Coordinates of C-alpha atoms in Angstrom, one line a residue:
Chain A
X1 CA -32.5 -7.8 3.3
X2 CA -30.3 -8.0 6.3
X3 CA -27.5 -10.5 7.5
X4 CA -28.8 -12.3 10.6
X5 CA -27.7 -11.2 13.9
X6 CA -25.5 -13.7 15.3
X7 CA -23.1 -14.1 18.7
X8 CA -20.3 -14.0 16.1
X9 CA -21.8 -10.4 14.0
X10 CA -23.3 -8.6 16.5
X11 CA -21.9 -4.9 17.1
X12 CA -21.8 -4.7 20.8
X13 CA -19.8 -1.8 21.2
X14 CA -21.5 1.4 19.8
X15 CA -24.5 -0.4 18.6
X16 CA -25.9 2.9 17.0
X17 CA -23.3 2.3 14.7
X18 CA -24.0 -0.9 13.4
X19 CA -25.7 -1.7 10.1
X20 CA -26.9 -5.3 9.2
X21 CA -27.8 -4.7 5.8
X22 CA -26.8 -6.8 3.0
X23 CA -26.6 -3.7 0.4
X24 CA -24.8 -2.0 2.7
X25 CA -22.5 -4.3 3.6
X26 CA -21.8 -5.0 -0.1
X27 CA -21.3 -1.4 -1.1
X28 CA -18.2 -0.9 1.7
X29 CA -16.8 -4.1 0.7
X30 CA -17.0 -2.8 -3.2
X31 CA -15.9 0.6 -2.2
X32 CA -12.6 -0.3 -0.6
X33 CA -8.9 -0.5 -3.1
X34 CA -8.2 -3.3 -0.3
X35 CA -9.5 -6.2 1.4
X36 CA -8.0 -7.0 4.6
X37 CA -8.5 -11.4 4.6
X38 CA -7.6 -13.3 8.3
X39 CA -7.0 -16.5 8.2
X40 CA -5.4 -18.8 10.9
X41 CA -2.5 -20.8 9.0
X42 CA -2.6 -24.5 9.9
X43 CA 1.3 -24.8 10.9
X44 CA 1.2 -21.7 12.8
X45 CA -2.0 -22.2 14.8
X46 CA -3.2 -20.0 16.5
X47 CA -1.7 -17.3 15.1
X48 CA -3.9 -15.7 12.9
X49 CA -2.4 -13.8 9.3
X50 CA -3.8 -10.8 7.9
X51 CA -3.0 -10.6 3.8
X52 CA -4.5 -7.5 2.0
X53 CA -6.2 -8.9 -1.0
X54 CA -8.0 -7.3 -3.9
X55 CA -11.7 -8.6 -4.2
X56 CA -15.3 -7.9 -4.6
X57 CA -18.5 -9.1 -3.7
X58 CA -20.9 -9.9 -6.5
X59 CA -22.9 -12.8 -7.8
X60 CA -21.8 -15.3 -10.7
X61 CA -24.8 -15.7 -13.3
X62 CA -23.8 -18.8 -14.9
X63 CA -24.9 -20.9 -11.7
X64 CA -23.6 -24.3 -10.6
X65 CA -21.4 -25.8 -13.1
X66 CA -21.5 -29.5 -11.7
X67 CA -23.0 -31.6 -14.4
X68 CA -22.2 -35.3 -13.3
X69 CA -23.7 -35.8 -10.2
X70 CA -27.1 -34.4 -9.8
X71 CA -30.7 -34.7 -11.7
X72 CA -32.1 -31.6 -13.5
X73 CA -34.2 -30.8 -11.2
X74 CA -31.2 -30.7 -8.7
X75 CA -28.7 -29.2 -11.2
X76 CA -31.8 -26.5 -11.7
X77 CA -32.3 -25.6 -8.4
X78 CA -28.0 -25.3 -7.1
X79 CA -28.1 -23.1 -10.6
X80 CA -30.8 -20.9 -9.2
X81 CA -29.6 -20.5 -5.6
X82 CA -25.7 -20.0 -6.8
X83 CA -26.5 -17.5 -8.8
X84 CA -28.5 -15.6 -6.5
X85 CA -25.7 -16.4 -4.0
X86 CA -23.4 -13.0 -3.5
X87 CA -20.0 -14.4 -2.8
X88 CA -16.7 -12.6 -2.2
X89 CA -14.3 -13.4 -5.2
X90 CA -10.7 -13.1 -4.5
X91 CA -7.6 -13.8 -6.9
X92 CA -4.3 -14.8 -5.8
X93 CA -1.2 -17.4 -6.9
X94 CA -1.2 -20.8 -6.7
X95 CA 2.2 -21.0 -5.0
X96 CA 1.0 -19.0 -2.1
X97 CA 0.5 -20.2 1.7
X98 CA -3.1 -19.1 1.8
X99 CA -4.1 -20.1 -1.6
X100 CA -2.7 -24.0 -1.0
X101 CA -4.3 -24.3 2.2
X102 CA -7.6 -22.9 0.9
X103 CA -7.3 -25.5 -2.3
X104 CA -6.6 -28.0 0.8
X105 CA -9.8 -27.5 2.9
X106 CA -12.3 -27.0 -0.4
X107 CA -12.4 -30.5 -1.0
X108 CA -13.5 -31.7 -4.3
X109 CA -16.1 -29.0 -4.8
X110 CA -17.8 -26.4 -4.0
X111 CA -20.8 -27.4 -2.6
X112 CA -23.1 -24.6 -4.1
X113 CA -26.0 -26.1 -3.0
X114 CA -24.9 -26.5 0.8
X115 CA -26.1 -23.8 3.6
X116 CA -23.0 -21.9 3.9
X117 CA -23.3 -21.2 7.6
X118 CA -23.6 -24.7 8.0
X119 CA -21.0 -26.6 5.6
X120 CA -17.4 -28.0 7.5
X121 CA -15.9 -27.6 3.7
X122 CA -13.6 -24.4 2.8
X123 CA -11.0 -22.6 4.9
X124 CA -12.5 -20.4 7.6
X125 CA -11.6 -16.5 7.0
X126 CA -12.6 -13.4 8.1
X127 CA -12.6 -10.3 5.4
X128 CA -12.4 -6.6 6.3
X129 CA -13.3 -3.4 4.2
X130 CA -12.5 -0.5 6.0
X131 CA -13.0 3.6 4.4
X132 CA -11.5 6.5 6.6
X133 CA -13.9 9.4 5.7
X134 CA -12.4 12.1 8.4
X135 CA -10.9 13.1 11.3
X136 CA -13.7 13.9 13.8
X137 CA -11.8 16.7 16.2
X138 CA -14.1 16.8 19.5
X139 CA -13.6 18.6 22.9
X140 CA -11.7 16.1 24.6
X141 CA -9.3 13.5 23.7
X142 CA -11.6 10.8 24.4
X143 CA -14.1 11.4 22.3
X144 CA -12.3 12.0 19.1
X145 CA -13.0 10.0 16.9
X146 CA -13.0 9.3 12.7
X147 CA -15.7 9.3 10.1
X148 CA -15.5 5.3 8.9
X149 CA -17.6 3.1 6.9
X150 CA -16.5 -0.9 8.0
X151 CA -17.2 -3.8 7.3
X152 CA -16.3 -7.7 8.4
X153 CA -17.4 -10.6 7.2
X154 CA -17.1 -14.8 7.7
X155 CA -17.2 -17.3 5.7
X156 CA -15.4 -20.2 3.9
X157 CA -13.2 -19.7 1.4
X158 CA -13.8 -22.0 -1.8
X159 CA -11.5 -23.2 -4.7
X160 CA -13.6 -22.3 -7.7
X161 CA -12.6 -24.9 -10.3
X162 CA -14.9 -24.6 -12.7
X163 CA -13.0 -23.0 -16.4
X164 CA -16.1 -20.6 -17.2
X165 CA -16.4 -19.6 -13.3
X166 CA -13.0 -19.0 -13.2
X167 CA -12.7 -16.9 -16.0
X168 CA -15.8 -14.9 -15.4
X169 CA -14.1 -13.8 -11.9
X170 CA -11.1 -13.1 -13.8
X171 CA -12.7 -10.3 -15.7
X172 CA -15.3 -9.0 -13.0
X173 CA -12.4 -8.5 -10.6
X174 CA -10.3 -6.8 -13.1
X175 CA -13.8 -4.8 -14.0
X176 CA -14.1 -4.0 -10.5
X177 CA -10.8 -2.5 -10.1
X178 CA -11.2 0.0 -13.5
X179 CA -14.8 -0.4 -14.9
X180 CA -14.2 -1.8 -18.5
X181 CA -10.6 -2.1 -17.9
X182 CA -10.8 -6.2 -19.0
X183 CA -11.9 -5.2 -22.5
X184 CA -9.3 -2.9 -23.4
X185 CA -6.9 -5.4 -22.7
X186 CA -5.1 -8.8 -24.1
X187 CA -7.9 -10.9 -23.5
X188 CA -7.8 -14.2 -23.0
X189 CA -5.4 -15.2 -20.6
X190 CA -3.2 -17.7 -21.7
X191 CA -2.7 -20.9 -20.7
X192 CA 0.4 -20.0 -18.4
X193 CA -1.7 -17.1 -17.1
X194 CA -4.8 -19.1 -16.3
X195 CA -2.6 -21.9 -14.7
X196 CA -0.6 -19.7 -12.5
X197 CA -3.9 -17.9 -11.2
X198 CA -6.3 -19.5 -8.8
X199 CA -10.5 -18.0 -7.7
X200 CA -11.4 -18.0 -4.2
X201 CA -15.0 -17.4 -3.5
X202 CA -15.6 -17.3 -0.2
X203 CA -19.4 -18.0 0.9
X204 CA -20.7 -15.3 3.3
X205 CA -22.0 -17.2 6.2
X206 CA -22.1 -13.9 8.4
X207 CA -21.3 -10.0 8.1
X208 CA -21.8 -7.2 9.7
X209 CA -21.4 -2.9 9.1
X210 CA -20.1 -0.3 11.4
X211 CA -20.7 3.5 10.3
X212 CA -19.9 6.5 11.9
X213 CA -20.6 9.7 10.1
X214 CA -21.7 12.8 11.5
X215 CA -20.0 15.6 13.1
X216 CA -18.4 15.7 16.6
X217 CA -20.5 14.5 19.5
X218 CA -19.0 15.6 23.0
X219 CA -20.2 14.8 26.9
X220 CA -23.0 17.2 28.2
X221 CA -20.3 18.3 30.8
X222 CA -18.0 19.6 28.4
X223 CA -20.6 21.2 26.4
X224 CA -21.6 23.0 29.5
X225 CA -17.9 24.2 30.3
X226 CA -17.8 28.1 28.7
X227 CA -13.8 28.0 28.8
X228 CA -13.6 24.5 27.2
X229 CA -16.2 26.0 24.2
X230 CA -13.9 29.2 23.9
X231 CA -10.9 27.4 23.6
X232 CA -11.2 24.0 22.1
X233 CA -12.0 23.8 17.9
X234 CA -14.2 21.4 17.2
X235 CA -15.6 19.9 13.7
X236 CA -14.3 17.1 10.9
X237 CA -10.9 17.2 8.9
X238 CA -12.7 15.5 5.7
X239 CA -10.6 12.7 4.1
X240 CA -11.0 10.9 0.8
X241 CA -9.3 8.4 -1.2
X242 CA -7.8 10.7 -4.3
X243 CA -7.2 9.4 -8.1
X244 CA -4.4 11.5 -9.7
X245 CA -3.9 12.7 -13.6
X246 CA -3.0 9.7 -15.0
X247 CA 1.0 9.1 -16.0
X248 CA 1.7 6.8 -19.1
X249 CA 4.2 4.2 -19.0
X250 CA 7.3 4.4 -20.6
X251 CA 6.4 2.0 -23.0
X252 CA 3.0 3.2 -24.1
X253 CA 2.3 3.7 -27.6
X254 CA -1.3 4.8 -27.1
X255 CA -1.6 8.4 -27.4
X256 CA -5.2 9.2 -26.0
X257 CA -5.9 7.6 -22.2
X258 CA -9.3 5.8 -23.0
X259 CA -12.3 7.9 -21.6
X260 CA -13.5 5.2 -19.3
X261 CA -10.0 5.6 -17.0
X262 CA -11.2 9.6 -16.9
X263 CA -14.7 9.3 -16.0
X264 CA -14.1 6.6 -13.3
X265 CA -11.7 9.4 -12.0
X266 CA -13.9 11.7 -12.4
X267 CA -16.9 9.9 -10.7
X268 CA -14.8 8.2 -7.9
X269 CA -13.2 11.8 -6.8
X270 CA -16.6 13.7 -6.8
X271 CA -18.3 11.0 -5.0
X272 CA -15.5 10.8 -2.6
X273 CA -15.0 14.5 -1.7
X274 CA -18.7 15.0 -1.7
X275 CA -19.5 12.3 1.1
X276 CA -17.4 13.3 3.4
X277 CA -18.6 16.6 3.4
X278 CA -21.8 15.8 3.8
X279 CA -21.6 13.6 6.7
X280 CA -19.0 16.0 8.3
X281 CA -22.0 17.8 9.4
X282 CA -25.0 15.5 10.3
X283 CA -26.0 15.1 13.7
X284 CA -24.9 12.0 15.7
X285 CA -27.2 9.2 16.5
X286 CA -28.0 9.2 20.0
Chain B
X1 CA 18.2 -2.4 11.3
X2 CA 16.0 -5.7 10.2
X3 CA 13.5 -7.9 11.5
X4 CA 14.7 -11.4 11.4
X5 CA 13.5 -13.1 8.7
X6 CA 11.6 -16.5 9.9
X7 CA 9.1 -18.7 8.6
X8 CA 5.9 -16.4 9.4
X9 CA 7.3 -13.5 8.2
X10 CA 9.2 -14.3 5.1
X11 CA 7.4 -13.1 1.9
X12 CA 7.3 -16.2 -0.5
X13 CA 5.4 -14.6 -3.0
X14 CA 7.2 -11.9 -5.1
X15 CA 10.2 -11.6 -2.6
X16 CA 11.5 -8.7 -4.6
X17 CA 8.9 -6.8 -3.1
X18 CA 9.7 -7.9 0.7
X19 CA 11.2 -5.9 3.1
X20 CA 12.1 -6.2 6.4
X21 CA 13.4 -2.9 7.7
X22 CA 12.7 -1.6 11.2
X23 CA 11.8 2.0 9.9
X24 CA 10.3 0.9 6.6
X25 CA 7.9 -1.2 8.6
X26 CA 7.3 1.4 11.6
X27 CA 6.6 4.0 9.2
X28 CA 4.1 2.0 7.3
X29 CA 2.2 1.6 10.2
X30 CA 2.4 4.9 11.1
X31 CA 1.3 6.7 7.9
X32 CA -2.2 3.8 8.1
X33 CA -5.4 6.3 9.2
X34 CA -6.2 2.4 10.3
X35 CA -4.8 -0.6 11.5
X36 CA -6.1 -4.2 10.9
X37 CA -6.2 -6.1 13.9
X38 CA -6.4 -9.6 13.9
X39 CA -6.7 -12.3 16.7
X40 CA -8.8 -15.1 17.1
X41 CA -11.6 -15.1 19.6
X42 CA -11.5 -18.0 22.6
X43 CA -15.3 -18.6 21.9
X44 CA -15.6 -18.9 18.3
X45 CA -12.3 -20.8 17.6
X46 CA -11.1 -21.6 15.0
X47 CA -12.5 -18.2 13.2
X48 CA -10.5 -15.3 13.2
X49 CA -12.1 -12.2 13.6
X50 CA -10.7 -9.1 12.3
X51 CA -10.9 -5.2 13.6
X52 CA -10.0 -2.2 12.3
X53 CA -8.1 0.1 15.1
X54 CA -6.3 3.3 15.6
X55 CA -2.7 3.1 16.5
X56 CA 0.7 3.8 16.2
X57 CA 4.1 2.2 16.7
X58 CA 7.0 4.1 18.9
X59 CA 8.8 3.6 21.8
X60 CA 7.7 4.6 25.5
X61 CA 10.4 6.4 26.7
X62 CA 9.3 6.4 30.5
X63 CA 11.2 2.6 31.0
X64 CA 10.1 0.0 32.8
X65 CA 7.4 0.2 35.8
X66 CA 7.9 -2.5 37.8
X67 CA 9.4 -1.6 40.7
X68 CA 8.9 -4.5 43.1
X69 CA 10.0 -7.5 42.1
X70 CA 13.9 -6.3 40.8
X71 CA 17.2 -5.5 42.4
X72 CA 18.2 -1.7 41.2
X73 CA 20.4 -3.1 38.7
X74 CA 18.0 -5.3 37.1
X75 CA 15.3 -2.5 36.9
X76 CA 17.7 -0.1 35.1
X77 CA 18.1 -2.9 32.9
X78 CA 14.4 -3.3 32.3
X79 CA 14.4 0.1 31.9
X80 CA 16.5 0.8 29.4
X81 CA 15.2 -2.4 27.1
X82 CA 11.7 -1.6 27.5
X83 CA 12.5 2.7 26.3
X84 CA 14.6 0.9 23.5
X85 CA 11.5 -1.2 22.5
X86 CA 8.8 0.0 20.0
X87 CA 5.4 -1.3 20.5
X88 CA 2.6 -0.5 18.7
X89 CA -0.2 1.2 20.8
X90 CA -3.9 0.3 20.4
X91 CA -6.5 1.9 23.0
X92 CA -10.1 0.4 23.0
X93 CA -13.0 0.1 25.3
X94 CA -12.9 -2.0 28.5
X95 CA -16.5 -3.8 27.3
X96 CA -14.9 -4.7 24.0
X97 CA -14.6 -8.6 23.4
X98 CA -10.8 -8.0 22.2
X99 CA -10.3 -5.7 25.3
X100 CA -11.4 -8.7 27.6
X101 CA -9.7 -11.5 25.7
X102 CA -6.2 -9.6 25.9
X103 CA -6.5 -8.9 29.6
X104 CA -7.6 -11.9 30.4
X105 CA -4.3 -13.4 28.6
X106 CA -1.8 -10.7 29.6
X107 CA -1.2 -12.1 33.0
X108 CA -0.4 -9.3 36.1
X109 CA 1.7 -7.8 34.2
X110 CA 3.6 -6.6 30.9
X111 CA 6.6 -8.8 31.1
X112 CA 9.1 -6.0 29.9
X113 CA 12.2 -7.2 30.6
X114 CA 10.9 -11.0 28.4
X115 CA 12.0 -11.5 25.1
X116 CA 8.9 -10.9 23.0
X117 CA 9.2 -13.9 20.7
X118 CA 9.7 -16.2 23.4
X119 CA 6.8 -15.7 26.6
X120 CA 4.1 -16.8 25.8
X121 CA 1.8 -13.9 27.8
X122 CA -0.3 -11.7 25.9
X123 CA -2.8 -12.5 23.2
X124 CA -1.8 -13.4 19.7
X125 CA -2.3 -10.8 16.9
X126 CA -1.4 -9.6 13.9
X127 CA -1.4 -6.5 12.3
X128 CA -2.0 -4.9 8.9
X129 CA -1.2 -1.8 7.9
X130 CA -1.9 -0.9 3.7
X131 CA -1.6 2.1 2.2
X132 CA -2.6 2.1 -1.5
X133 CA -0.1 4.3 -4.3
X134 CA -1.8 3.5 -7.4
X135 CA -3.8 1.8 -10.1
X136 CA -1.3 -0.2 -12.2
X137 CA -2.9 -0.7 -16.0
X138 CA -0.5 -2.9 -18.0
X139 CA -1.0 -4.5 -21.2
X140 CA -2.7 -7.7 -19.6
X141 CA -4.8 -8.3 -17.1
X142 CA -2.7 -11.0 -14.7
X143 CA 0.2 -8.2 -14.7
X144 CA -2.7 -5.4 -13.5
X145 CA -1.9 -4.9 -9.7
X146 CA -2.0 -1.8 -7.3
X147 CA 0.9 0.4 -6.0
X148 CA 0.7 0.2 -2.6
X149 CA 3.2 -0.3 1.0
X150 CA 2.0 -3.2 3.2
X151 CA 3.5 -4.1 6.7
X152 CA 2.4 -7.7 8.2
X153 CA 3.3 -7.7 12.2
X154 CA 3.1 -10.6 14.1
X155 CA 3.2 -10.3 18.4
X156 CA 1.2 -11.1 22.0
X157 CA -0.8 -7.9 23.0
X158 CA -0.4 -6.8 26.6
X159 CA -2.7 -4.8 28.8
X160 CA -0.7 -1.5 30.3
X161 CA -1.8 -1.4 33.9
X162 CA 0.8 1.2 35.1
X163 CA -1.1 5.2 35.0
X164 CA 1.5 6.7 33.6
X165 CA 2.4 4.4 30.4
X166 CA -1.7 5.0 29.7
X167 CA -1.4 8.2 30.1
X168 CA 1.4 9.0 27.6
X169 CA 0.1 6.1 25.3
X170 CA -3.7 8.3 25.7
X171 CA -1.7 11.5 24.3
X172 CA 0.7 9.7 22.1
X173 CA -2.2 7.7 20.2
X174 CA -4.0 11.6 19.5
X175 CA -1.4 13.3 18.8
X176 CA -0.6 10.6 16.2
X177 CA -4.0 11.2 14.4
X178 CA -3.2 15.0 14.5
X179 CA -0.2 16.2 15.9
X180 CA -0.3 19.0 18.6
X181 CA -3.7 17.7 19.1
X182 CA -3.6 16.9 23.0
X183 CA -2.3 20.2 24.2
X184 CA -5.2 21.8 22.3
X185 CA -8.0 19.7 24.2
X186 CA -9.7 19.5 27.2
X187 CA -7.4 17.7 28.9
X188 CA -6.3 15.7 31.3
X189 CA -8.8 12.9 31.0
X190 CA -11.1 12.5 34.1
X191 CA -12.1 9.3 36.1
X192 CA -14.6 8.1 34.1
X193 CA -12.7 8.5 30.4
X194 CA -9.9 6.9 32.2
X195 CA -11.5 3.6 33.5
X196 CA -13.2 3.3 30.2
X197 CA -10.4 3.5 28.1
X198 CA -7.7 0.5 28.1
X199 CA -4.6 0.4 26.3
X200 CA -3.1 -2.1 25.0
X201 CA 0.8 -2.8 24.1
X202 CA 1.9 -5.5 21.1
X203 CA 5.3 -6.3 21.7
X204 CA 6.7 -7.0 18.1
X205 CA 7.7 -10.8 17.5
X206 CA 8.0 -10.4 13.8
X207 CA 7.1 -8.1 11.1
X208 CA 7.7 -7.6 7.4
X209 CA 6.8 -4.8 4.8
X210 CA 6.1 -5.3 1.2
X211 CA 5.8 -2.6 -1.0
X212 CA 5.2 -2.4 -5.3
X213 CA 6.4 1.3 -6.4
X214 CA 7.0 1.2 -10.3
X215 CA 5.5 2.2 -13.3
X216 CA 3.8 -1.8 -15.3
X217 CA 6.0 -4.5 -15.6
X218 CA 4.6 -6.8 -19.0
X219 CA 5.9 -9.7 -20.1
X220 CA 8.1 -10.0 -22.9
X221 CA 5.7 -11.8 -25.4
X222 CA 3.4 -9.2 -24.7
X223 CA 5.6 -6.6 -25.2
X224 CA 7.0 -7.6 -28.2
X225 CA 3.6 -7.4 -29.6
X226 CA 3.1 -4.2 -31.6
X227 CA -1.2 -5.0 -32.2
X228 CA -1.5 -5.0 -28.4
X229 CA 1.4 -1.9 -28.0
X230 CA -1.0 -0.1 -30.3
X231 CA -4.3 -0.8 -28.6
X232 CA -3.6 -0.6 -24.3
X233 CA -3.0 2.7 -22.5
X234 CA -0.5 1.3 -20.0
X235 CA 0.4 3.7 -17.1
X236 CA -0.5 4.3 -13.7
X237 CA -3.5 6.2 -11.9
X238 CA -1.5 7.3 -8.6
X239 CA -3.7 7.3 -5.5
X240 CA -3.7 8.9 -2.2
X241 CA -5.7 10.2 0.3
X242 CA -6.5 13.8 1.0
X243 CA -7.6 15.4 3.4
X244 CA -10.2 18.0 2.9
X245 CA -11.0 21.9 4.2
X246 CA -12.0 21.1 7.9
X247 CA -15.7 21.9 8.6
X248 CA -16.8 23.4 12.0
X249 CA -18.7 21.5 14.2
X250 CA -22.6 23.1 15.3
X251 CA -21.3 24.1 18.3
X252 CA -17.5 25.1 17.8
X253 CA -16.9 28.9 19.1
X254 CA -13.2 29.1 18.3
X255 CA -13.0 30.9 14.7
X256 CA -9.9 30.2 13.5
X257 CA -8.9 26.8 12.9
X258 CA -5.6 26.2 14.7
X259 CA -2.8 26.5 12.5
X260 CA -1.4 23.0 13.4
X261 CA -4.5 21.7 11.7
X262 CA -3.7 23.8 8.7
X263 CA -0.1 22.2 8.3
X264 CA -1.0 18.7 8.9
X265 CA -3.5 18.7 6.2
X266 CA -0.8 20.6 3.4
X267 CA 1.8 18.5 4.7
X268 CA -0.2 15.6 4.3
X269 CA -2.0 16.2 0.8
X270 CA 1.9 17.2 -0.5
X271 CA 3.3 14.2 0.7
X272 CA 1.1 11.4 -0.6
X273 CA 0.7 13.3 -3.7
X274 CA 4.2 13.3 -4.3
X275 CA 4.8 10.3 -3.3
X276 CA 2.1 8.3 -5.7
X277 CA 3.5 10.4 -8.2
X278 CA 7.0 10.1 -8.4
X279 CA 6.6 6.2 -8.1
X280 CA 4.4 6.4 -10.7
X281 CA 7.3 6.2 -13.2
X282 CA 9.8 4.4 -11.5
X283 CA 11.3 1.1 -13.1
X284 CA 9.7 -2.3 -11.4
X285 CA 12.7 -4.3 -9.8
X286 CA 13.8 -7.3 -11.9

């Protein structure tokens, strides 16, 4: 499954680099701490803002919650195509800029069963995952280069009002920082929690991946130059995202850190150090 | 030194967090592997479109160019604002859709001796620059958050037509990556690599930092309650990135790796470990 090519998606500059692929668009987006969201703030146009944001891209399994306006067959068949609807879910305070306008442009709901690349509703964003996997050291200046994995995508960001919606995002982003983080925790929010604490989901309506992972590549001309080869190192300064020993608070009463924390650690640190190694020496695309 | 604080740039949202600092923010930007670039595209508007980029901020010391237009005096003037002025410096390919947009708004010429907040030549970005410190894990799940030092800038990008402010933006942008980098290269760039590369110059309008470097902050109720003290781990996982044992390239010939290489990557690895560390246990501001 792939995201369509569009004027709006399309690579053009290093095509060889681009990737159209929903999974692997999703797997960036889910690998990244941070999501870098653009949005163009309505009374500072056209100046565009950049917030970082966490957020993840996943699918909510309950469906479409509207119940009042539709006939089974309709509620059935929003339910089915919602929840086979990968969204971006992002949390955030009410009180903020970006939140209040997005709770402006949703409207009164949030149109599950529209095309997204078609709807007006929702506040238009742009969403960036970026991943530095190494410094790619070359022959010449111009050619240097790092090891990335990227990914941007557009869509419209949605209010999610709907309790059991809301709270289901609540955990899965929580989940997705620390797997099984939300169960170890005081669960539910309370009612000051949930009211302070609004769900964007915004509907992909485009996206696109950028990867570059290999070692050096550097002109034929320089290749060819003896004193250049002698005197120029070349090759990849791996780099990784690193989780440290964990450090207690100085109010924690728990004596054991929950083996969950140390095997995502664990996992995310081997999985790290051993990509970049790997790609550090494939061969470039041509 | 500050930024001043204005309507785009003022953090609403957990202001005890804001900062506006001229070397907070410059260093924030220049400890990012990448920068977030946004600007919104003349075809698609009203989407913005996001990029990730290398750069750096700094100042370039060489003064102003123009030396037409100006009576001595007024040149020296230039001169000596535009060395005092640090830009950040993005480079980028001459086909690139951004590349076009901002030279087609930067009019003839870079406007030096302008105030930055007032012309209005040069196309509108913003820039992000995110590093992230640590997982925070507190007792509930709406005070779970990240460590991590953002910087929000806000100016007009300007195409740098004069040779000599590209080339010493060309060196200064790779010896940002990897210091000492440049002189170690084939070097200088020839015709070709030249007229492919364009700079680009964002004169600084605005710009804020925002930064969370504590152990969890709970609430009181929370706090006070010895079931949930006795059942949630709270502490921090620190983050940072490393960077790994360089690998050779296929066709590198030089067999030590250059001992500049060597420091940058202990330097680097001690710093952001310490770093995410010793925040780690800090007390959140009130």
């Amino acid at each position: 499954m792939s995201y369509e090519k569009t004027p709006i998606n399309t690579v053009n500059r290093k095509a060889n680099k681009a990737n159209y692929e929903v999974d692997v668009v999703h797997r960036i987006v889910n690998a990244a701490s941070v999501l870098h969201v653009s949005f163009v703030p309505d009374v500072y146009d056209p100046l565009p803002v950049i917030l970082p944001m966490i957020g993840f891209v996943g699918a909510y399994p309950g469906g479409a919650q509207d119940t009042q306006s539709k006939s089974d067959d309709e509620k059935e068949a929003a339910a089915a195509a919602a929840a086979a609807e990968p969204c971006v879910w992002l949390h955030g305070y009410t009180s903020s800029r970006f939140f209040k306008q997005a709770t402006k442009e949703s409207g009164p709901e949030a149109n599950d069963d529209e095309d997204p690349t078609e709807t007006d509703a929702g506040l238009p964003v742009c969403l960036a995952a970026t991943l530095v996997d190494g410094l790619v050291l070359s022959l010449t200046p111009n050619s240097h280069s790092l090891n990335f994995q990227s990914a941007i995508l557009h869509g419209r960001a949605h209010l999610v009002r709907d309790e059991r919606e809301r709270l289901w995002a609540m955990q899965a982003i929580t989940d997705h920082v620390l797997p099984g983080r939300w169960a170890q925790t005081r669960t539910p929010p309370n009612g000051a929690e949930r009211s302070s604490t609004k769900i964007l989901k915004v509907r992909i309506a485009s996206a696109s991946a950028k990867i570059r992972a290999a070692e050096p590549a550097d002109e034929r001309a320089d290749l060819g130059r003896e004193d250049v080869l002698q005197s120029v190192w070349t090759g990849v300064v791996p780099m990784h995202t690193v989780y440290g020993e964990p450090v207690q608070s100085s109010y924690n009463r728990v004596k054991e850190v929950p083996a969950n924390i140390g095997e995502f650690i664990k996992r995310r640190n081997e999985e790290g150090e051993a990509y970049a190694r790997s790609v550090a020496t494939k061969a470039p695309p041509k």
